[in-house]
PDB file of C-alpha atoms in Angstrom:
ATOM      1  CA  MET A   1      -4.089  -9.143 -26.833  1.00  0.00           C
ATOM      2  CA  LYS A   2      -4.149 -12.495 -25.032  1.00  0.00           C
ATOM      3  CA  SER A   3      -1.441 -13.983 -27.250  1.00  0.00           C
ATOM      4  CA  TYR A   4       0.681 -10.852 -26.740  1.00  0.00           C
ATOM      5  CA  LEU A   5       0.531 -11.265 -22.947  1.00  0.00           C
ATOM      6  CA  ILE A   6       1.355 -14.958 -23.181  1.00  0.00           C
ATOM      7  CA  SER A   7       4.355 -14.113 -25.361  1.00  0.00           C
ATOM      8  CA  LEU A   8       5.589 -11.547 -22.827  1.00  0.00           C
ATOM      9  CA  LEU A   9       5.218 -14.004 -19.950  1.00  0.00           C
ATOM     10  CA  SER A  10       7.021 -16.666 -21.950  1.00  0.00           C
ATOM     11  CA  LEU A  11       9.948 -14.327 -22.642  1.00  0.00           C
ATOM     12  CA  ALA A  12      10.171 -13.332 -18.987  1.00  0.00           C
ATOM     13  CA  VAL A  13      10.284 -16.943 -17.834  1.00  0.00           C
ATOM     14  CA  GLN A  14      12.911 -17.876 -20.432  1.00  0.00           C
ATOM     15  CA  ALA A  15      15.147 -15.029 -19.291  1.00  0.00           C
ATOM     16  CA  LYS A  16      15.457 -16.467 -15.773  1.00  0.00           C
ATOM     17  CA  ASP A  17      15.880 -19.882 -14.231  1.00  0.00           C
ATOM     18  CA  ASN A  18      12.752 -19.469 -12.138  1.00  0.00           C
ATOM     19  CA  CYS A  19       9.637 -17.362 -11.858  1.00  0.00           C
ATOM     20  CA  ASN A  20       8.125 -16.481  -8.486  1.00  0.00           C
ATOM     21  CA  ALA A  21       4.410 -15.787  -8.320  1.00  0.00           C
ATOM     22  CA  LEU A  22       2.269 -14.679  -5.402  1.00  0.00           C
ATOM     23  CA  VAL A  23      -1.410 -15.658  -5.603  1.00  0.00           C
ATOM     24  CA  LEU A  24      -3.728 -14.320  -2.904  1.00  0.00           C
ATOM     25  CA  SER A  25      -7.263 -15.476  -2.112  1.00  0.00           C
ATOM     26  CA  GLY A  26     -10.302 -13.409  -1.319  1.00  0.00           C
ATOM     27  CA  GLY A  27     -12.282 -12.875   1.862  1.00  0.00           C
ATOM     28  CA  GLY A  28     -12.059 -10.065   4.389  1.00  0.00           C
ATOM     29  CA  SER A  29     -10.279 -11.991   7.131  1.00  0.00           C
ATOM     30  CA  ASN A  30      -7.976 -13.646   4.576  1.00  0.00           C
ATOM     31  CA  GLY A  31      -6.995 -10.196   3.322  1.00  0.00           C
ATOM     32  CA  ALA A  32      -5.951  -9.100   6.805  1.00  0.00           C
ATOM     33  CA  TRP A  33      -4.036 -12.332   7.371  1.00  0.00           C
ATOM     34  CA  GLU A  34      -2.272 -11.997   3.995  1.00  0.00           C
ATOM     35  CA  VAL A  35      -1.010  -8.507   4.834  1.00  0.00           C
ATOM     36  CA  GLY A  36       0.535  -9.806   8.041  1.00  0.00           C
ATOM     37  CA  VAL A  37       2.205 -12.714   6.273  1.00  0.00           C
ATOM     38  CA  MET A  38       3.569 -10.455   3.502  1.00  0.00           C
ATOM     39  CA  TRP A  39       4.952  -8.053   6.111  1.00  0.00           C
ATOM     40  CA  GLY A  40       6.548 -10.893   8.077  1.00  0.00           C
ATOM     41  CA  LEU A  41       8.129 -12.434   4.987  1.00  0.00           C
ATOM     42  CA  SER A  42       9.509  -9.154   3.714  1.00  0.00           C
ATOM     43  CA  HIS A  43      10.941  -8.106   7.087  1.00  0.00           C
ATOM     44  CA  ASN A  44      12.170 -11.421   8.473  1.00  0.00           C
ATOM     45  CA  ALA A  45      13.203 -13.468   5.467  1.00  0.00           C
ATOM     46  CA  ILE A  46      16.632 -15.055   5.693  1.00  0.00           C
ATOM     47  CA  ASN A  47      17.061 -14.643   1.949  1.00  0.00           C
ATOM     48  CA  PRO A  48      14.897 -11.741   0.675  1.00  0.00           C
ATOM     49  CA  GLU A  49      15.373 -12.910  -2.915  1.00  0.00           C
ATOM     50  CA  ASP A  50      13.191 -15.921  -2.101  1.00  0.00           C
ATOM     51  CA  PHE A  51      10.266 -13.545  -1.694  1.00  0.00           C
ATOM     52  CA  ALA A  52      10.903 -11.232  -4.648  1.00  0.00           C
ATOM     53  CA  TRP A  53       7.764 -11.976  -6.658  1.00  0.00           C
ATOM     54  CA  ASP A  54       7.784 -11.558 -10.412  1.00  0.00           C
ATOM     55  CA  TYR A  55       3.998 -11.737 -10.673  1.00  0.00           C
ATOM     56  CA  VAL A  56       1.277 -11.033  -8.148  1.00  0.00           C
ATOM     57  CA  THR A  57      -2.415 -11.740  -8.539  1.00  0.00           C
ATOM     58  CA  GLY A  58      -5.440 -12.100  -6.336  1.00  0.00           C
ATOM     59  CA  ILE A  59      -9.193 -11.977  -6.086  1.00  0.00           C
ATOM     60  CA  SER A  60     -11.387  -9.787  -3.885  1.00  0.00           C
ATOM     61  CA  ALA A  61      -9.380  -8.792  -0.784  1.00  0.00           C
ATOM     62  CA  GLY A  62      -6.337 -10.483  -2.312  1.00  0.00           C
ATOM     63  CA  SER A  63      -6.549  -8.159  -5.320  1.00  0.00           C
ATOM     64  CA  ILE A  64      -6.458  -5.137  -3.001  1.00  0.00           C
ATOM     65  CA  ASN A  65      -3.323  -6.513  -1.365  1.00  0.00           C
ATOM     66  CA  THR A  66      -1.695  -7.264  -4.715  1.00  0.00           C
ATOM     67  CA  SER A  67      -2.421  -3.732  -5.911  1.00  0.00           C
ATOM     68  CA  VAL A  68      -0.313  -2.453  -3.027  1.00  0.00           C
ATOM     69  CA  ILE A  69       2.553  -4.929  -3.406  1.00  0.00           C
ATOM     70  CA  SER A  70       2.664  -4.569  -7.200  1.00  0.00           C
ATOM     71  CA  GLY A  71       3.739  -0.965  -6.741  1.00  0.00           C
ATOM     72  CA  PHE A  72       7.219  -2.145  -5.733  1.00  0.00           C
ATOM     73  CA  ALA A  73       9.969  -3.634  -7.871  1.00  0.00           C
ATOM     74  CA  PRO A  74      10.822  -7.272  -7.082  1.00  0.00           C
ATOM     75  CA  GLY A  75      13.000  -7.341  -3.991  1.00  0.00           C
ATOM     76  CA  HIS A  76      12.032  -3.830  -2.863  1.00  0.00           C
ATOM     77  CA  GLU A  77       8.791  -4.680  -1.066  1.00  0.00           C
ATOM     78  CA  LYS A  78      10.227  -3.905   2.347  1.00  0.00           C
TER      79      LYS A  78
END
């Protein structure tokens, strides 16, 4: 299973020139801060494509936030 996932990630990276990842930390207050930053970036970004994440991951409160943002296709977070 692990090698299968690595192969999929490798193919995805090869298909594009870059790969954008969002990694969020844990902690209750960090989780609240992260939501505000994600909202600000998605609503006020000069170039929304700069914040179209291909992969999102997090731990603790960050994982709750990534579960919400992962429900949207890259570029459609707004």
